GROMACS .gro file of C-alpha atoms in nm:
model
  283
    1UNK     CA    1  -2.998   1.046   4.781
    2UNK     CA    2  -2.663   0.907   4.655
    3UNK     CA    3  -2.834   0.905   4.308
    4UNK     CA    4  -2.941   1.256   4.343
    5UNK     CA    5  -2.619   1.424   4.446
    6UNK     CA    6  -2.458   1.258   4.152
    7UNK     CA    7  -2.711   1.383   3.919
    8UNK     CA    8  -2.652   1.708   3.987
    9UNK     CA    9  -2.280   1.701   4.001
   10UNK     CA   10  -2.370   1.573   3.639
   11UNK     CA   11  -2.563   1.895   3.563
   12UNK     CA   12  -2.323   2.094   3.750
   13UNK     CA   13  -2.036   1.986   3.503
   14UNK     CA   14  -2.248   2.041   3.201
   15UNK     CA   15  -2.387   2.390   3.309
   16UNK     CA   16  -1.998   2.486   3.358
   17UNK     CA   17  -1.862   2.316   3.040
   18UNK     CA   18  -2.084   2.522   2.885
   19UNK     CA   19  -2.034   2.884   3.058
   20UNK     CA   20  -1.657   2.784   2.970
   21UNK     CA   21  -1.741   2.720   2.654
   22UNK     CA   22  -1.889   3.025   2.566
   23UNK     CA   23  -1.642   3.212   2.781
   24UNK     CA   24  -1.341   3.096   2.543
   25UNK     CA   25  -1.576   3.157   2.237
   26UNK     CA   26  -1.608   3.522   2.334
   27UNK     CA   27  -1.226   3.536   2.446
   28UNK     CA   28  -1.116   3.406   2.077
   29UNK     CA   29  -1.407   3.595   1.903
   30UNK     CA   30  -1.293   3.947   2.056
   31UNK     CA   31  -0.965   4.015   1.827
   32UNK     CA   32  -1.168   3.995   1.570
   33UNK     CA   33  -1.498   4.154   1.682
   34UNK     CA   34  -1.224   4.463   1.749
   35UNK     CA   35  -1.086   4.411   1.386
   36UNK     CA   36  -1.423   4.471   1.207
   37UNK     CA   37  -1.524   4.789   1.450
   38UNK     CA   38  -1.197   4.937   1.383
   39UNK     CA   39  -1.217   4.871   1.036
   40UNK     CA   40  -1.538   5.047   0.998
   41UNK     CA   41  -1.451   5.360   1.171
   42UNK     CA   42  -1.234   5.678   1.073
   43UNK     CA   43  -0.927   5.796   1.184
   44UNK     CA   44  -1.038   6.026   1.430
   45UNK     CA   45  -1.253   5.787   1.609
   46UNK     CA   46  -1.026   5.529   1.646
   47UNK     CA   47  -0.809   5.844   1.821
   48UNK     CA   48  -1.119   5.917   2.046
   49UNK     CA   49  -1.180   5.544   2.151
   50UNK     CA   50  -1.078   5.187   2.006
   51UNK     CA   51  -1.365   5.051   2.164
   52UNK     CA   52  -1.662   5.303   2.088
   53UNK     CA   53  -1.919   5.186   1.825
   54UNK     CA   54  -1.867   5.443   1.505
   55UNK     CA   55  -2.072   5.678   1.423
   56UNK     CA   56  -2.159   5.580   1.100
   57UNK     CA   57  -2.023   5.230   0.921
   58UNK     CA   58  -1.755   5.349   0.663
   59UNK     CA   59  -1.722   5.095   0.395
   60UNK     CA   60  -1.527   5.374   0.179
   61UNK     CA   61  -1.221   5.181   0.443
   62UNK     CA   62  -1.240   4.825   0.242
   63UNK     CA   63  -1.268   5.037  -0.075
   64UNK     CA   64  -0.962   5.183   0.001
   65UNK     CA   65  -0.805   4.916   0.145
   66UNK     CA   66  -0.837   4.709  -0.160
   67UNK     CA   67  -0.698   4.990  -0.398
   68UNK     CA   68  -0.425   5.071  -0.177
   69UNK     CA   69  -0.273   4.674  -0.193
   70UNK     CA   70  -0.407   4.585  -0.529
   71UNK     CA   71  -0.602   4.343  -0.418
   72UNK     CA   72  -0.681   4.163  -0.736
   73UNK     CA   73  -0.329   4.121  -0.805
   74UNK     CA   74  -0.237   4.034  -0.454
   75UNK     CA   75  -0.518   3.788  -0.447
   76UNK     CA   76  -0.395   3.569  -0.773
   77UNK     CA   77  -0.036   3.581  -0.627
   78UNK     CA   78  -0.177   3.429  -0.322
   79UNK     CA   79  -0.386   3.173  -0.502
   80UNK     CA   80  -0.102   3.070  -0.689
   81UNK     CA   81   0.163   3.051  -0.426
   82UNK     CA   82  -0.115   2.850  -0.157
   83UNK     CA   83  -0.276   2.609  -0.348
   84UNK     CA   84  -0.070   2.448  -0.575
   85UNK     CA   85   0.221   2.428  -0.305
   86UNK     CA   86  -0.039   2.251  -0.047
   87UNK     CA   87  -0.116   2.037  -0.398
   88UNK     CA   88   0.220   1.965  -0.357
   89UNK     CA   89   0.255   1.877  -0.019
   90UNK     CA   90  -0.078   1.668  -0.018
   91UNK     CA   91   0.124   1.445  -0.285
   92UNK     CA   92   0.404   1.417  -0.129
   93UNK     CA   93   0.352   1.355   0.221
   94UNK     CA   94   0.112   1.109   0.137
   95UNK     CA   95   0.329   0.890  -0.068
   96UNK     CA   96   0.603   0.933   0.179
   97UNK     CA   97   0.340   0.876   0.496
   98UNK     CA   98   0.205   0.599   0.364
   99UNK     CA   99   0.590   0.440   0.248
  100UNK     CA  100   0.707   0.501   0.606
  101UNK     CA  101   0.435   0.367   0.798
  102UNK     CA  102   0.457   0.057   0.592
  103UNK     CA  103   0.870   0.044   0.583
  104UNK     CA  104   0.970   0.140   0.846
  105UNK     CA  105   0.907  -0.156   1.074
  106UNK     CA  106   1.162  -0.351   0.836
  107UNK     CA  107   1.362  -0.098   0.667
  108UNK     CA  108   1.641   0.107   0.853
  109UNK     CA  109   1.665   0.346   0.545
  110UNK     CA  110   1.282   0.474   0.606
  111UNK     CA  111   1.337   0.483   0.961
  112UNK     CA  112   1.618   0.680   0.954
  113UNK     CA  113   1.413   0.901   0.692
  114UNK     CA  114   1.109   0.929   0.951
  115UNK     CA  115   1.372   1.093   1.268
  116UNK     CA  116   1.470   1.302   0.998
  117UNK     CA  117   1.147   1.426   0.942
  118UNK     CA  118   1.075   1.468   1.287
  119UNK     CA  119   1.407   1.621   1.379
  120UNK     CA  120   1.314   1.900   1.107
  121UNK     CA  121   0.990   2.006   1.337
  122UNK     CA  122   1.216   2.124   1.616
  123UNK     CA  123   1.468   2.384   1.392
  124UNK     CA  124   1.325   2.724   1.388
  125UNK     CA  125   1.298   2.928   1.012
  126UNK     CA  126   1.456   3.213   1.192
  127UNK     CA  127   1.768   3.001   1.169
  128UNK     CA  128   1.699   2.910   0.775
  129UNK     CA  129   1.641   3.242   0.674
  130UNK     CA  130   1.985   3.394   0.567
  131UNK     CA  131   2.086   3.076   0.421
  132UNK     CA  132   1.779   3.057   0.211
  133UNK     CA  133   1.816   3.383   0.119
  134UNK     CA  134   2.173   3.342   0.014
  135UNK     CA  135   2.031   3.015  -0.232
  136UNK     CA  136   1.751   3.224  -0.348
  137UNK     CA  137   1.943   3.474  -0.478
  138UNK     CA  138   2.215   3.250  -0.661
  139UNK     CA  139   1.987   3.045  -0.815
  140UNK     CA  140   1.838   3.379  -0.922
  141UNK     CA  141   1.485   3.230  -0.732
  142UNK     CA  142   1.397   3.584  -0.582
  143UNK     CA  143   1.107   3.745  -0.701
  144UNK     CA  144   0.960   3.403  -0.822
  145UNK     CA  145   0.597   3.248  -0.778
  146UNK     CA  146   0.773   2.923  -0.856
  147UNK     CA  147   1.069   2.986  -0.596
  148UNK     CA  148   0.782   3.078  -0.311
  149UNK     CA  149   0.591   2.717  -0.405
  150UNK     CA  150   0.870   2.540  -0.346
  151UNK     CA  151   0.996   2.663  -0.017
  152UNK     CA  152   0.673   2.632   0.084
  153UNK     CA  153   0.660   2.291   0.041
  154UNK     CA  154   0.948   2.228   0.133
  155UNK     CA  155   0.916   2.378   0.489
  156UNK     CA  156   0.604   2.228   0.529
  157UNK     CA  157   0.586   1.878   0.420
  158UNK     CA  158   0.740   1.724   0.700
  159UNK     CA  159   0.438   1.792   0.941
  160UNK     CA  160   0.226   1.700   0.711
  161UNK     CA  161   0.378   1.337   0.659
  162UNK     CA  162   0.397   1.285   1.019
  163UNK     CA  163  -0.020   1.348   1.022
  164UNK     CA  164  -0.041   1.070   0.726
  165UNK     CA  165   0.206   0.828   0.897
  166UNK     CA  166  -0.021   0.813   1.225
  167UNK     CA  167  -0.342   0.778   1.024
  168UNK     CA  168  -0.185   0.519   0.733
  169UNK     CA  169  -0.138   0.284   1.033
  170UNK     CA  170  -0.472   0.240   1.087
  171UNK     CA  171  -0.531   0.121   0.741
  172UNK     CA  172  -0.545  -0.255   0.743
  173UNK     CA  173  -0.269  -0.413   0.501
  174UNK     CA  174  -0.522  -0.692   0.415
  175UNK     CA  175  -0.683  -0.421   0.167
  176UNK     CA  176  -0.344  -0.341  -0.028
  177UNK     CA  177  -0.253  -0.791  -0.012
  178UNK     CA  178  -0.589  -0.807  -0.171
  179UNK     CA  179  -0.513  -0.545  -0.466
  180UNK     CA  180  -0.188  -0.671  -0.542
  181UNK     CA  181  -0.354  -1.036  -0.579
  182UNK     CA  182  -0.578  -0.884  -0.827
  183UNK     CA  183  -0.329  -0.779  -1.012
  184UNK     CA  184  -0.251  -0.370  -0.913
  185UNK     CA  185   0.119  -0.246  -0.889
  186UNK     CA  186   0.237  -0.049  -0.614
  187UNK     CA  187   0.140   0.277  -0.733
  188UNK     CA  188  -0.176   0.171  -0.872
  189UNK     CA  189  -0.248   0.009  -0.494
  190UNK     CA  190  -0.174   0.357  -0.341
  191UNK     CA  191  -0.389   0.565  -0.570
  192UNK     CA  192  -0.715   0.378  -0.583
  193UNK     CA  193  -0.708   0.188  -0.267
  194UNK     CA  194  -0.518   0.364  -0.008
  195UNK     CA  195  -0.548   0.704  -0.077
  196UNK     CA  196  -0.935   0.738  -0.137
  197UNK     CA  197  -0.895   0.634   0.251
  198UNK     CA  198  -0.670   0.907   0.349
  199UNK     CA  199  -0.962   1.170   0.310
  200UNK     CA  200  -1.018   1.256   0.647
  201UNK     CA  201  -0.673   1.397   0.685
  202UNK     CA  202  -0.559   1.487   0.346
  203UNK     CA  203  -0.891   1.729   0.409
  204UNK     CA  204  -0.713   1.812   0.763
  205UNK     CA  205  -0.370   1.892   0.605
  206UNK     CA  206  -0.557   2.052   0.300
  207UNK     CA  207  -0.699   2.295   0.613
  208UNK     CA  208  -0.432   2.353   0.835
  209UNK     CA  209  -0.162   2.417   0.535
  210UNK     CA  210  -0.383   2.598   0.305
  211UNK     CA  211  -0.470   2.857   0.635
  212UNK     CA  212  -0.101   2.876   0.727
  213UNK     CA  213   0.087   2.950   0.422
  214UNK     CA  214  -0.192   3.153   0.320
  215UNK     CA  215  -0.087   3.370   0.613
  216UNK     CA  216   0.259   3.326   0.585
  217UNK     CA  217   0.460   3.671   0.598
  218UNK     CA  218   0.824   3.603   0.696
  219UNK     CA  219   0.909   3.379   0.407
  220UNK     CA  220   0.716   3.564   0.129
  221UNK     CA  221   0.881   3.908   0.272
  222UNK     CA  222   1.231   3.753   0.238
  223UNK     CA  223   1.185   3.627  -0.127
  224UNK     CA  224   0.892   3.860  -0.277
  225UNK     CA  225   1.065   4.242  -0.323
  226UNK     CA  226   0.895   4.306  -0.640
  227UNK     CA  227   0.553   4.463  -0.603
  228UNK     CA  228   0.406   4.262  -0.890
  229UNK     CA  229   0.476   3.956  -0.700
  230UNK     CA  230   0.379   4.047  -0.365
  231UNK     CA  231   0.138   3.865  -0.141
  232UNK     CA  232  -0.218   3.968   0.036
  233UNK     CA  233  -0.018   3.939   0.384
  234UNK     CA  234   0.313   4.137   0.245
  235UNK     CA  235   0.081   4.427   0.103
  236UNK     CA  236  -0.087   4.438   0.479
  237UNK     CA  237   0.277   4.538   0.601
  238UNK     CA  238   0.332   4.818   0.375
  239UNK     CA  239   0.005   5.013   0.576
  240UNK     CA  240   0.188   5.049   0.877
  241UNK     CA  241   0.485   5.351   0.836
  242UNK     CA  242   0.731   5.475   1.039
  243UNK     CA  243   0.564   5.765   1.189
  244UNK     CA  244   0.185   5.721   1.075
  245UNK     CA  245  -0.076   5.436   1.038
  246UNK     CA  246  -0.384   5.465   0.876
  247UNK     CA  247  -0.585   5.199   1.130
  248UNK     CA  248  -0.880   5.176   0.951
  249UNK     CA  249  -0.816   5.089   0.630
  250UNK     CA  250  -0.504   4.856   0.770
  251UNK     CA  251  -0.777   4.645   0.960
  252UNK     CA  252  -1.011   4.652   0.667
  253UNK     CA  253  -0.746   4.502   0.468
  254UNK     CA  254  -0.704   4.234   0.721
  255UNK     CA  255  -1.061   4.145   0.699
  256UNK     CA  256  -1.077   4.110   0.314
  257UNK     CA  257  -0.716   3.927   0.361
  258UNK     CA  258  -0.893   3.675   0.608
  259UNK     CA  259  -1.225   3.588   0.393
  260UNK     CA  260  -1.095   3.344   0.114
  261UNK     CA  261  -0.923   3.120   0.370
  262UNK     CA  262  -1.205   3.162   0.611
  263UNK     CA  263  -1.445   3.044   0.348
  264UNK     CA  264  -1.205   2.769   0.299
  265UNK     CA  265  -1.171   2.642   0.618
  266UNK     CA  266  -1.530   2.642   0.683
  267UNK     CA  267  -1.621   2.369   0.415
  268UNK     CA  268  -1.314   2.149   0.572
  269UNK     CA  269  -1.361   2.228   0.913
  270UNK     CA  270  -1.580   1.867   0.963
  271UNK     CA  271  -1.257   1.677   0.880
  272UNK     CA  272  -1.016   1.875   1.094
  273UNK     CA  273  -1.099   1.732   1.430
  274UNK     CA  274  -1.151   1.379   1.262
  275UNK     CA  275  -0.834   1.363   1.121
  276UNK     CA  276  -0.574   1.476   1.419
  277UNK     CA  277  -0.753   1.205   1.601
  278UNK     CA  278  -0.706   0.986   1.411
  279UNK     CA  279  -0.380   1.071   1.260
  280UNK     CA  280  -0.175   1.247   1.486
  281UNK     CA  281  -0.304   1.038   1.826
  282UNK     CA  282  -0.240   0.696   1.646
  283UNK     CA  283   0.145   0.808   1.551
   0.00000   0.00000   0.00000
């Protein structure tokens, strides 16, 4: 009988795991379930009713919506301000992950340069944001692709090493002591032994940072005035005025904003999980 009644509190856990499940699915699904309806309605009916099915599906809205922001331009600028500044920050956090992790047992300097890091995590961009500003527009940075990449990085890199520090560690040195006896340098070491390793959460950093600055608004509305240089997320803004909104064609913009990462984080989404485990956890 014992047996029994443990069974089924068994199948009694599973059944509810599983209405919870979906529950939170449907929760997390519904923003954007009401983002596509809206999208594909007109004005007027999104007056009548946000939540009415329209009466026909107007697709003239992501027609519009991609005029209205040049979206080709927007796009590029996007592309080149995401993924050559998560390039960056794959490079760099690595090298300094994997130098930490190995240092900092031994070395006060890397130590000291690992708080740092951390201590970075806790101060708010609303606090950097005048100051940045101010350097920006010195160094005559404003308006610049370039500029954009490198704040980027700069604001983001320090996450990113902490990931790679965690996930380093479980690396065994015996690896690296066997390259260097055959003869590889330092760098050499890192490149072809160390870092081939390091693909479960350089995919999970490639994710997360590639999604994030993707969707960034605050820094790229500081630092991108110029229309020419303007993001996908900054032309989004520029569809909600001061006394009207045009709904429809704001939310289909959103939608055609959210597909290229989407796509992205689809094909990476098997390392994401994999890699905060085993990174983050092990830290």
């Amino acid at each position: 009988m014992k047996t029994k009644s443990y069974a089924g509190k068994i199948k009694w856990r599973k059944y509810f795991t599983i209405a919870l499940t979906i529950l939170l699915m449907l929760l997390f699904c519904f923003p954007i379930f009401m983002a596509v309806l809206t999208s594909l309605k007109t004005q007027q009916e999104i007056s009548r009713s946000i939540m009415s099915l329209p009466a026909a599906l107007h697709l003239e809205n992501y027609t519009e919506a991609m005029e209205r922001s040049d979206f080709t331009r927007s796009l590029i600028n996007s592309c080149i301000v995401t993924f050559p500044s998560v390039a960056l920050i794959i490079v760099g956090a690595s090298m300094g992950g994997y130098a930490i992790a190995r240092h900092a047992a031994s070395n006060r300097a890397f130590r000291c340069l690992d708080k740092i890091y951390l201590a970075s995590l806790m101060i708010p961009f609303q606090i950097l944001m005048i100051p940045i500003y101010k350097m920006y527009k010195t160094l005559r940075l404003q308006n610049s692709l370039a500029g954009m990449i490198l704040i980027l990085t700069g604001t983001s890199i320090a996450y990113a090493t902490f990931l790679y520090v965690g996930f380093v560690k479980s690396i065994p040195r015996e690896l690296e002591e066997a390259a260097m006896i055959d003869g590889c340098g330092p760098y050499k070491t890192f490149f072809q032994i160390v870092f081939p390793l390091l693909k479960p959460i350089t995919a999970t950093v490639a994710a997360l940072h590639v999604m994030w600055l993707w969707n960034d608004f605050n820094i790229a509305l500081i630092l991108l005035q110029k229309e020419e240089v303007r993001t996908l997320t900054v032309k989004q803004y520029y569809f909600f005025g001061e006394h009207t909104t045009d709904y429809a064609v704001a939310f289909a913009a959103s939608i055609v904003c959210m597909l290229p990462v989407l796509i992205f984080f689809v094909f990476c989404q098997r390392y994401l999980i994999e890699g905060i485990a085993s990174g983050a956890v092990k830290s």
